[in-house]
Coordinates of C-alpha atoms and ligand atoms in Angstrom, one line a residue:
X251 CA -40.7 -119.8 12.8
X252 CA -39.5 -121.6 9.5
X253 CA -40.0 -119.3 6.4
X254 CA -41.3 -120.6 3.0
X255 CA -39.2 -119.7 0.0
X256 CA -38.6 -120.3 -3.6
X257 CA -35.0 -120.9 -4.3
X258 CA -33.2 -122.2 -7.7
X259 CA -31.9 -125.6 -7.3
X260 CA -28.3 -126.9 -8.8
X261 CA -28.0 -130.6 -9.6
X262 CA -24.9 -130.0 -11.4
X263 CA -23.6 -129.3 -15.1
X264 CA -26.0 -131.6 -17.0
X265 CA -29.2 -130.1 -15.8
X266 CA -30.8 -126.5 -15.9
X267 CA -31.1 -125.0 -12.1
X268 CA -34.7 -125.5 -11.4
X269 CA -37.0 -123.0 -8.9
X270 CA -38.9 -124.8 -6.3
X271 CA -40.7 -124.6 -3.0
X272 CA -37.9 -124.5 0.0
X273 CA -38.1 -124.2 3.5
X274 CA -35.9 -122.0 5.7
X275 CA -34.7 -122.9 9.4
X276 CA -35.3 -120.9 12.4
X277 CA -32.9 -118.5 12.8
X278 CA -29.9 -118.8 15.3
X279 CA -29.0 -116.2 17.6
X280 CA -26.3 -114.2 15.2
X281 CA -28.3 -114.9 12.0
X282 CA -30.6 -112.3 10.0
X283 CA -33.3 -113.6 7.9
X284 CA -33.0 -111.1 4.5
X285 CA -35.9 -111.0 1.7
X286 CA -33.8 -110.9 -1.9
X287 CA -34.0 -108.3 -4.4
X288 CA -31.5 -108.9 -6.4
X289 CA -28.5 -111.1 -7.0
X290 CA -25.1 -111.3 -8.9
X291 CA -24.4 -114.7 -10.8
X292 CA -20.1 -115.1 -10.5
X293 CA -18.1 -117.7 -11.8
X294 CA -17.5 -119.2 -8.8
X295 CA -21.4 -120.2 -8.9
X296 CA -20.7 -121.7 -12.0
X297 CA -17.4 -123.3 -10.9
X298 CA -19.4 -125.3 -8.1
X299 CA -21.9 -126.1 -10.5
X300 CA -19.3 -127.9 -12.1
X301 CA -18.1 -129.6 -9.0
X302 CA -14.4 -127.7 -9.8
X303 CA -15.1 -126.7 -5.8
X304 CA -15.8 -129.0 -2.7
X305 CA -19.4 -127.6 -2.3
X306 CA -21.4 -131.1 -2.1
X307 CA -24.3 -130.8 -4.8
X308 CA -27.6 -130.5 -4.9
X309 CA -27.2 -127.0 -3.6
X310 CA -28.7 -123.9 -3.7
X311 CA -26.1 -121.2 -5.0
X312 CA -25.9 -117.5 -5.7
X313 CA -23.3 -115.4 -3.1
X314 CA -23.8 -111.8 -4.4
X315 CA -27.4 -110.9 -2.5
X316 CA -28.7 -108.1 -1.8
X317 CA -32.4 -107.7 0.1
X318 CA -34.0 -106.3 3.3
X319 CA -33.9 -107.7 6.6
X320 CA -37.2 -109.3 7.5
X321 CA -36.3 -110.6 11.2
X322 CA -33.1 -110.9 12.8
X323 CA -31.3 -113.2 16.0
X324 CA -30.9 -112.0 19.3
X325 CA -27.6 -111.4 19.2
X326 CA -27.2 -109.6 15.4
X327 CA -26.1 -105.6 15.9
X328 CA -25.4 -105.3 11.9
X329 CA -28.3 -104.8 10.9
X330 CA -32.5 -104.3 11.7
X331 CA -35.6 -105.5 10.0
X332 CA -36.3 -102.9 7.0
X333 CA -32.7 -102.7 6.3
X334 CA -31.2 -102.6 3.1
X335 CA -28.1 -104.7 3.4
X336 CA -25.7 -106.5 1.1
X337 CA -24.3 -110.1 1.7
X338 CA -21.2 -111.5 1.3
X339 CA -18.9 -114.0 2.3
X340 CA -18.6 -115.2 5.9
X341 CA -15.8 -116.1 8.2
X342 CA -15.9 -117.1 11.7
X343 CA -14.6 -114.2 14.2
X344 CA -12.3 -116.3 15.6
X345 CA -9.2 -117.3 14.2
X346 CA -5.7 -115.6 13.3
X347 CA -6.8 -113.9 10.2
X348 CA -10.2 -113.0 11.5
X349 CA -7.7 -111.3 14.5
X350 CA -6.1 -109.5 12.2
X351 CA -9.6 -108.6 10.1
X352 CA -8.6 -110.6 7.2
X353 CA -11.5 -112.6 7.0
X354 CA -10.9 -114.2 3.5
X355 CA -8.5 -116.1 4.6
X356 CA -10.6 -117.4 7.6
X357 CA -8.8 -120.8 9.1
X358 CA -12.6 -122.1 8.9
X359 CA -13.8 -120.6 5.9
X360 CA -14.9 -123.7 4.5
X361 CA -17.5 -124.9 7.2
X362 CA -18.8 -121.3 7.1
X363 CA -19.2 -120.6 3.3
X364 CA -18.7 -123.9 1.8
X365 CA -19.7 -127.4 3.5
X366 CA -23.5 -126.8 2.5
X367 CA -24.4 -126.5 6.2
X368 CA -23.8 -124.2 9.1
X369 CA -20.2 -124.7 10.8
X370 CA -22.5 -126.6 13.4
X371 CA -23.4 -129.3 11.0
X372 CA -27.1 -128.2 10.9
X373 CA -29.3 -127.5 7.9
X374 CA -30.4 -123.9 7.0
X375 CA -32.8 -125.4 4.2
X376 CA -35.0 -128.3 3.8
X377 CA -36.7 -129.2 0.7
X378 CA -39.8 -131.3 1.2
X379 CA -38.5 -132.2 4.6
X380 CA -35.0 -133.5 3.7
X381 CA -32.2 -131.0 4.2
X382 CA -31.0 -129.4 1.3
X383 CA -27.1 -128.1 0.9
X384 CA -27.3 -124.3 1.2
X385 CA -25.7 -121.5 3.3
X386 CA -23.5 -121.0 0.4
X387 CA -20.8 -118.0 1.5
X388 CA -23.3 -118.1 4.4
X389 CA -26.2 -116.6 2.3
X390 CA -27.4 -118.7 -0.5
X391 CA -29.2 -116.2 -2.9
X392 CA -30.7 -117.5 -5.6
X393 CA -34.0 -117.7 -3.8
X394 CA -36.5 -115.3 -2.4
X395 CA -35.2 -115.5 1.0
X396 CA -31.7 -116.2 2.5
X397 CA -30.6 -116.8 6.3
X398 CA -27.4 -114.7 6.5
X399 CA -24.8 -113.9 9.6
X400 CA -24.1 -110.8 11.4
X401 CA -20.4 -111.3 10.3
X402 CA -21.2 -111.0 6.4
X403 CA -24.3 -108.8 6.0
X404 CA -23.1 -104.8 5.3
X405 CA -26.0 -102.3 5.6
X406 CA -26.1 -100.0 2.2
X407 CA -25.2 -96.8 3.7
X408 CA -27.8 -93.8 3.5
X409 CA -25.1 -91.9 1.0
X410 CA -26.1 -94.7 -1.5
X411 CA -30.3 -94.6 -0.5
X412 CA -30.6 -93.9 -3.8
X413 CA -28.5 -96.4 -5.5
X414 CA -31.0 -99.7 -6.0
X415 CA -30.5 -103.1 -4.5
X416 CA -30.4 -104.7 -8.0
X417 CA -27.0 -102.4 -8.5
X418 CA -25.5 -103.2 -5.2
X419 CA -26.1 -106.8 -5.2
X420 CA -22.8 -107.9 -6.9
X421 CA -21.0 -105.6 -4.6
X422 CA -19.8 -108.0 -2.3
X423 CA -18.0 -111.0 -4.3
X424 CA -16.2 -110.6 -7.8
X425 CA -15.7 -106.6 -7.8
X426 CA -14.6 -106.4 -4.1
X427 CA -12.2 -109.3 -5.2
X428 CA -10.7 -107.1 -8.4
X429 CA -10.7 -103.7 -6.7
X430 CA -9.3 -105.1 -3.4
X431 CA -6.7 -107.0 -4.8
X432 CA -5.2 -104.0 -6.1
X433 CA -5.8 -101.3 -3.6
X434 CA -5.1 -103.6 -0.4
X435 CA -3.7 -106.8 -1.6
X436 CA -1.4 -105.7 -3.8
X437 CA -1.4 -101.7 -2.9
X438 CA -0.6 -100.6 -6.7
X439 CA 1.3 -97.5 -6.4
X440 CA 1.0 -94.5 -8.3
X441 CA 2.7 -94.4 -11.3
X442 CA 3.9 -98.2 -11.3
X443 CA 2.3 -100.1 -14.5
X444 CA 0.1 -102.9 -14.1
X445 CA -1.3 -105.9 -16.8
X446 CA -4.6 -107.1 -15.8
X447 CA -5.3 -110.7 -17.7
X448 CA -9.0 -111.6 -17.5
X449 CA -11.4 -108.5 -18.6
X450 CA -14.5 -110.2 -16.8
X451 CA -15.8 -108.7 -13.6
X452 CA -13.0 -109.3 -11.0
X453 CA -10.4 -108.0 -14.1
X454 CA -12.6 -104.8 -14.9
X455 CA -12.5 -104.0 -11.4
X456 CA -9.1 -104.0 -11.1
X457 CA -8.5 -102.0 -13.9
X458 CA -10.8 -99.2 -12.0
X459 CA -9.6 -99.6 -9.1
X460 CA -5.6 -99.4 -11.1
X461 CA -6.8 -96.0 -12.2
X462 CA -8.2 -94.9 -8.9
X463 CA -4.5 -95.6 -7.8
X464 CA -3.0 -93.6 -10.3
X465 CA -1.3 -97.0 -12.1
X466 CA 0.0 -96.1 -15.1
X467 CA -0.1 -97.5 -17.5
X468 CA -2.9 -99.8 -17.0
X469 CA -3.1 -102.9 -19.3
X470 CA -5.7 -105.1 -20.2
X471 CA -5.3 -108.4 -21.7
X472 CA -8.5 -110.8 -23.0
X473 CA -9.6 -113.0 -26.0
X474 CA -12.5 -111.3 -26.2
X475 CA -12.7 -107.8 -28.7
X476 CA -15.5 -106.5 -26.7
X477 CA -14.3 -107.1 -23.2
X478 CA -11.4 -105.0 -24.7
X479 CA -13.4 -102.3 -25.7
X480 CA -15.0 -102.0 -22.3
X481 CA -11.6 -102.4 -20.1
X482 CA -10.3 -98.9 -22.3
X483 CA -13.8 -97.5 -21.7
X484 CA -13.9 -98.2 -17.5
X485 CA -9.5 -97.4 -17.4
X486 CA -7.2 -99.3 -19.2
X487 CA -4.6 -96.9 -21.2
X488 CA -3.4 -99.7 -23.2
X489 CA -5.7 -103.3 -24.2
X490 CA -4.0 -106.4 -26.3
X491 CA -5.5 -109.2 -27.4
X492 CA -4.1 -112.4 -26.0
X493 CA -4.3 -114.4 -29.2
X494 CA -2.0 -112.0 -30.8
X495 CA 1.1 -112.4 -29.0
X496 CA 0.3 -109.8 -25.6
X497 CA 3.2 -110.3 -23.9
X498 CA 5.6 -109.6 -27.2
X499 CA 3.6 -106.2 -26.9
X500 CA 3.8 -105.3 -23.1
X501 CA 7.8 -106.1 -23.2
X502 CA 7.3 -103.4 -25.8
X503 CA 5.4 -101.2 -24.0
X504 CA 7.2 -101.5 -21.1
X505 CA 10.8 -102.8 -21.2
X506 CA 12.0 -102.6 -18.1
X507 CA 8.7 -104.8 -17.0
X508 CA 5.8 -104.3 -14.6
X509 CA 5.3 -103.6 -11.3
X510 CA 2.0 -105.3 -11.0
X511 CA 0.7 -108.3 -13.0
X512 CA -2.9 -109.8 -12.0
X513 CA -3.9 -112.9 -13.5
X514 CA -8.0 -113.6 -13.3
X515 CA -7.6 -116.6 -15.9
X516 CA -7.0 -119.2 -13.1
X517 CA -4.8 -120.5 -17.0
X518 CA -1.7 -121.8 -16.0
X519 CA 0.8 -120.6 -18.6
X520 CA -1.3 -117.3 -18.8
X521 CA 0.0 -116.9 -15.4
X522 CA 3.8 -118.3 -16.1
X523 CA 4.2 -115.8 -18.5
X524 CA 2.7 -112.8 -16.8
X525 CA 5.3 -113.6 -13.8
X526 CA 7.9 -113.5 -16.8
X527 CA 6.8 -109.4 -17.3
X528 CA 7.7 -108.5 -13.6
X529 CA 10.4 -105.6 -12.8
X530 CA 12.1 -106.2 -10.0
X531 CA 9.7 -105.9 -6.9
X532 CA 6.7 -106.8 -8.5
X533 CA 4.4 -108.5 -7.1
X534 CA 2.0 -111.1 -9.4
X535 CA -1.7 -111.4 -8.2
X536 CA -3.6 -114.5 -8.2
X537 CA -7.1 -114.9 -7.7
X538 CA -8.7 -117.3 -10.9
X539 CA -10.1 -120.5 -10.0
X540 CA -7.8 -123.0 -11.7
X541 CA -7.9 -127.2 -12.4
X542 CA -7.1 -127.8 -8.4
X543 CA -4.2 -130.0 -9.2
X544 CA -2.1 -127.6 -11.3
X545 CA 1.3 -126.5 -10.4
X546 CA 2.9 -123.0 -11.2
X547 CA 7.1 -122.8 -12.3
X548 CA 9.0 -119.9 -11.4
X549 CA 12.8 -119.5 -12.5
X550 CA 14.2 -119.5 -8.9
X551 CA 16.5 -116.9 -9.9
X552 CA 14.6 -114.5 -11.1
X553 CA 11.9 -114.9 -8.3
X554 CA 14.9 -114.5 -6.2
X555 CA 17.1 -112.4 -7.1
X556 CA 14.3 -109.5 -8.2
X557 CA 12.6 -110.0 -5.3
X558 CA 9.7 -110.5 -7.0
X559 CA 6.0 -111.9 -5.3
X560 CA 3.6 -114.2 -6.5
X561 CA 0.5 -113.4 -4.0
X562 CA -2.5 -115.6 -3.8
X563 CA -5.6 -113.7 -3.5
X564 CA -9.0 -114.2 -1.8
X565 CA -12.1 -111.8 -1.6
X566 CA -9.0 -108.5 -2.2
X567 CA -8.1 -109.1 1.2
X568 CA -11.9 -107.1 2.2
X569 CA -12.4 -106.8 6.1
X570 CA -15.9 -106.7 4.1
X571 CA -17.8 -103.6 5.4
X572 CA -15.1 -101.1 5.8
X573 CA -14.4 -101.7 2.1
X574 CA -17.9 -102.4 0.7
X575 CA -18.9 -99.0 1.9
X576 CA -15.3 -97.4 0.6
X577 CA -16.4 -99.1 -2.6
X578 CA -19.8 -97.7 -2.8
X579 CA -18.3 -94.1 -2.1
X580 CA -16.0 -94.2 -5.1
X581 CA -19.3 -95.5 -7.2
X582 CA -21.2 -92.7 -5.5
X583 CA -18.4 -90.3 -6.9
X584 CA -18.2 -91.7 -10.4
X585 CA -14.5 -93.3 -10.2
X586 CA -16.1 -96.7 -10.1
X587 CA -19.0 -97.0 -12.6
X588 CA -19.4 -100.9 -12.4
X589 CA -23.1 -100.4 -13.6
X590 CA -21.5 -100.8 -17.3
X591 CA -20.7 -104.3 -16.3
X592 CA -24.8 -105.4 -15.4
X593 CA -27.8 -106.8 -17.3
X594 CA -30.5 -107.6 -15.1
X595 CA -32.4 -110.6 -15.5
X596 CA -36.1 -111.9 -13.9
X597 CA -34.9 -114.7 -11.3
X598 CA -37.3 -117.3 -13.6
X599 CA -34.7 -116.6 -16.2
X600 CA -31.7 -118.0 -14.6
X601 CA -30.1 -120.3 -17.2
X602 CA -30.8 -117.4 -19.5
X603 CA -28.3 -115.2 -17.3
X604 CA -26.1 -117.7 -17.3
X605 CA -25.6 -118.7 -20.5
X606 CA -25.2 -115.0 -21.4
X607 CA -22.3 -115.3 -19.0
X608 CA -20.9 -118.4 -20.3
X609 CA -21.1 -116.7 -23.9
X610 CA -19.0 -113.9 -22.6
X611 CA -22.2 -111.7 -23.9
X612 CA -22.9 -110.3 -20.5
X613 CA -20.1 -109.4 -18.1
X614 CA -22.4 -109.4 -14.8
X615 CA -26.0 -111.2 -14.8
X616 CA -27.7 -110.0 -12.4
X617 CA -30.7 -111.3 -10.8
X618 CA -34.0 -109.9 -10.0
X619 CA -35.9 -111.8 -7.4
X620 CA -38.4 -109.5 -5.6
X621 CA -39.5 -106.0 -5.4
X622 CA -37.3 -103.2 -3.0
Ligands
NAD976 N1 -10.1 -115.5 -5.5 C1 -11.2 -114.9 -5.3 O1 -11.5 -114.4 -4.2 C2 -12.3 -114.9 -6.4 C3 -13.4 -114.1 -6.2 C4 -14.3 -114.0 -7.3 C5 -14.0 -114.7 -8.5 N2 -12.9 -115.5 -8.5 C6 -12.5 -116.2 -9.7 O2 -11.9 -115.3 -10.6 C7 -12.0 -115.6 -11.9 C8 -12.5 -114.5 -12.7 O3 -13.8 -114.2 -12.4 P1 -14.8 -113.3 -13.4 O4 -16.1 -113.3 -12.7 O5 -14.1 -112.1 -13.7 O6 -14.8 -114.3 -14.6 P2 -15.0 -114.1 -16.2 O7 -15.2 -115.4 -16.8 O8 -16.0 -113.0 -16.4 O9 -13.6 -113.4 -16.6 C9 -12.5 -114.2 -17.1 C10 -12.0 -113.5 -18.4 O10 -10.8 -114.2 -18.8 C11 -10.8 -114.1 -20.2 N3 -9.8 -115.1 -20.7 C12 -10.0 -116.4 -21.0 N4 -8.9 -116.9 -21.5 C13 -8.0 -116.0 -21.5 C14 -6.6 -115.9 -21.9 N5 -5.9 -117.0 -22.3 N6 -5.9 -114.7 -21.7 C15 -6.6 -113.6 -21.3 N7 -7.9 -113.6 -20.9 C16 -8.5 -114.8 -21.0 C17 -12.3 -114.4 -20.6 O11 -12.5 -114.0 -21.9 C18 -13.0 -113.6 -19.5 O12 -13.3 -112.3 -20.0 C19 -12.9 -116.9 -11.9 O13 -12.1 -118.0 -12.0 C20 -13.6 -116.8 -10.6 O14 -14.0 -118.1 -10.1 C21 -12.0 -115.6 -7.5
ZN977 ZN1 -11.9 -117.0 11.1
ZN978 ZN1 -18.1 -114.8 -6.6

C-alpha cells in the first residue's frame, strides 16, 4: 500500500526547500517503511543542494533520520514495526568492501545512496504522480515518512530507551564520520598528538573521540572563536585560530610533528599544509567535500621517506551498527556528549536550520518532524 507523506522538496541553491504532499512506493521485500521524528541537517545535504554532488535535483534530502518502523518487507530481520531505529547510509551487501564490512566504500554506493532512485532504477517517491528523486543514502528524511533498507536502519538499543529520537537522529552521518575516522580509520593511539582542522560536527567528533583514545595533545584548528571555545570544552587540549598563522603554532607545540592530522575543510592548501605537520608515520585524514576537480601536492620525499599516509575517508570506515551502538554507549557513559553540538528545530522551519548552519551559529540543526 503507497503511504502519503509530507516531505521538504530541494530545487537547488536559488530557492527555499518547500514542504509538500508526496507519495511513498510499496515497499520491496528488504525495505522498512520508518515514521520520522527527527532529523540531522549535514553539509553534505547542503553540498547536493548545491549540485557540488552527482545527486540529480529536484530531490528530497535529509540522511540523518531517526523514527519508528511503521511496516516492514518480507525479508527485513533489523528491525519490527514500533521500533526505534536510526538510518544511515546504505551499501549493497555484495561487493569487496561490503565482504570485508566496510560498507562506505561500497563498489555500488552510488546507485544505493545517490542516483535518486533505488539501485533497480525504480522510484521510491512520486509527487503528484511523477516520480520524484529520493532514497537519498537510502532514506530520504526530510519528510514525515522515509522507505529505508535492512542494510542501513540500526535499532536504538534498550541501554539508550531513554535517550530521545530527536538526540540520536544525527547519529548516523557526520559524527560517526569524525569519531570513526579516528578510532577505526585512522586508529589514533594513545599518547600520539593529533590536529583536527574543521571544528564543525564531523571535526568535534573527532576531537571526542581523540580523547577517548588517549591522543595527546589534541588540537583544534577553525576560523570561527566560538567553534574554538566548544572544541576545548568537548577535548581539545590546545585550539588556534586559523587566521592567525596555526601551523607556525603547532610546529611550536609540537616540533617533532604529529602523528595524526584530520582535515574536515575539504580546503585544498588547508590540507597541503596539515600534511607538512606529519612526524614520520603519520597518517593525514581526509574526509571534507572539496571542488571535485582539485588536486593535492605532496613532496614525494617526504611522503616517502617518512612513510607518511594521506588516507581518504568515508562514513569512519563504520560497519554501521556495530559502531552506531559502540557510539551510543560512550554517549550513554558521558565520554561523548555530542548533545552540545544540537539545536532542534520544527521541520516547517527548515531554511531556518539551515541558515543557522550556514551562519556557523548552530553546529548541528536538527529536525523535528513528528512526535516519538
Ligand atoms: N567523508 C565523509 O564521509 C563525510 C561525512 C560527513 C560529512 N562530510 C563532509 O565533511 C565536511 C565537514 O562537515 P561538517 O558537518 O563538520 O561541516 P561544518 O561546515 O560544520 O564544519 C567545517 C568547519 O570548517 C571550518 N573552516 C572553514 N575554513 C577553515 C579553514 N581555512 N581552516 C580551518 N577551519 C576552517 C568552518 O568554520 C567549520 O566550523 C563537509 O565538507 C561535509 O560535506 C564528509
Ligand atoms: Zn557493496
Ligand atoms: Zn552527512
Amino acid at each position: 500500500m503507497t503511504t502519503n507523506a509530507q516531505a521538504a522538496i530541494c530545487r537547488g541553491h536559488e530557492q527555499p526547500f518547500t514542504i509538500e504532499q508526496v507519495e511513498l512506493a510499496d515497499l520491496a521485500p528488504d525495505e522498512l517503511l520508518v515514521r520520522v521524528v527527527a532529523c540531522g541537517i549535514c553539509h553534505t545535504d547542503l553540498a547536493v543542494r548545491d549540485e557540488q554532488l552527482p545527486v540529480p535535483l529536484p530531490v528530497v534530502l535529509g540522511h540523518e533520520g531517526a523514527g519508528i518502523v511503521e511496516a516492514i518487507g518480507s525479508a527485513v530481520t533489523a528491525a519490527k514495526p514500533g521500533d526505534r531505529v536510526v538510518m544511515s547510509f546504505n551499501s549493497c551487501g555484495d561487493c569487496p568492501s561490503c565482504a570485508i564490512d566496510a560498507p562506505t566504500y561500497c563498489y555500488n554506493f552510488f546507485p544505493h545512496n545517490w542516483s535518486g532512485k533505488r539501485a533497480d532504477g525504480s522510484p521510491t517517491m512520486t509527487l503528484a504522480g511523477e516520480p520524484m528523486n529520493a532514497n537519498f543514502f537510502g532514506q530520504s528524511s526530510f519528510a514525515t515518512h522515509a522507505i529505508a533498507h535492512q542494510r542501513n536502519v540500526v535499532k536504538v538499543p534498550d541501554s539508550a530507551a531513554d535517550i530521545p529520537l530527536e538526540r540520536l537522529a544525527p547519529i548516523g552521518c557526520g559524527l560517526m564520520t569524525g569519531a570513526g575516522a579516528v578510532l577505526r580509520s585512522m586508529e589514533v593511539r594513545a599518547g600520539l598528538p593529533i590536529a583536527v582542522f574543521g571544528a564543525g560536527t564531523v571535526g568535534i567528533a573527532a576531537i571526542m573521540a581523540a580523547k577517548i583514545a588517549g591522543a595527546n595533545p589534541i588540537i583544534a584548528v577553525d576560523v570561527n572563536d566560538g567553534r574554538l571555545a566548544l572544541a576545548k570544552e568537548l577535548g581539545a587540549t590546545h585550539a588556534f585560530n586559523a587566521k592567525d598563522d596555526a601551523p607556525g603554532k603547532i610546529r611550536e607545540l609540537c616540533p617533532q610533528g604529529l602523528g595524526y592530522v584530520f582535515d574536515t575543510t575539504g580546503i585544498n592548501s588547508v590540507i597541503e599544509d596539515a600534511w607538512g605537520l606529519l612526524a614520520p608515520k603519520g597518517i593525514c585524514g581526509i574526509v571534507g567535500a572539496s571542488d571535485p576537480s582539485a588536486m593535492l601536492k605532496f613532496n614525494e620525499s617526504q611522503f616517502m621517506g617518512g612513510g607518511r599516509t594521506v588516507m581518504g575517508i568515508l562514513g569512519g570506515d563504520s560497519d554501521v551498527g556495530p559502531f552506531l551502538c559502540e557510539l551510543i554507549e560512550h554517549h550513554l557513559a558521558g565520554r561523548f556528549p555530542y548533545e552540545k553540538l544540537i539545536r532542534t528545530f520544527p521541520f516547517e522551519q527548515i531554511n531556518e536550520a539551515i541558515a543557522a548552519s550556514e551562519s556557523g551559529e548552530v553546529v548541528k540543526p536538527v529536525l523535528v518532524i513528528g512526535k516519538e
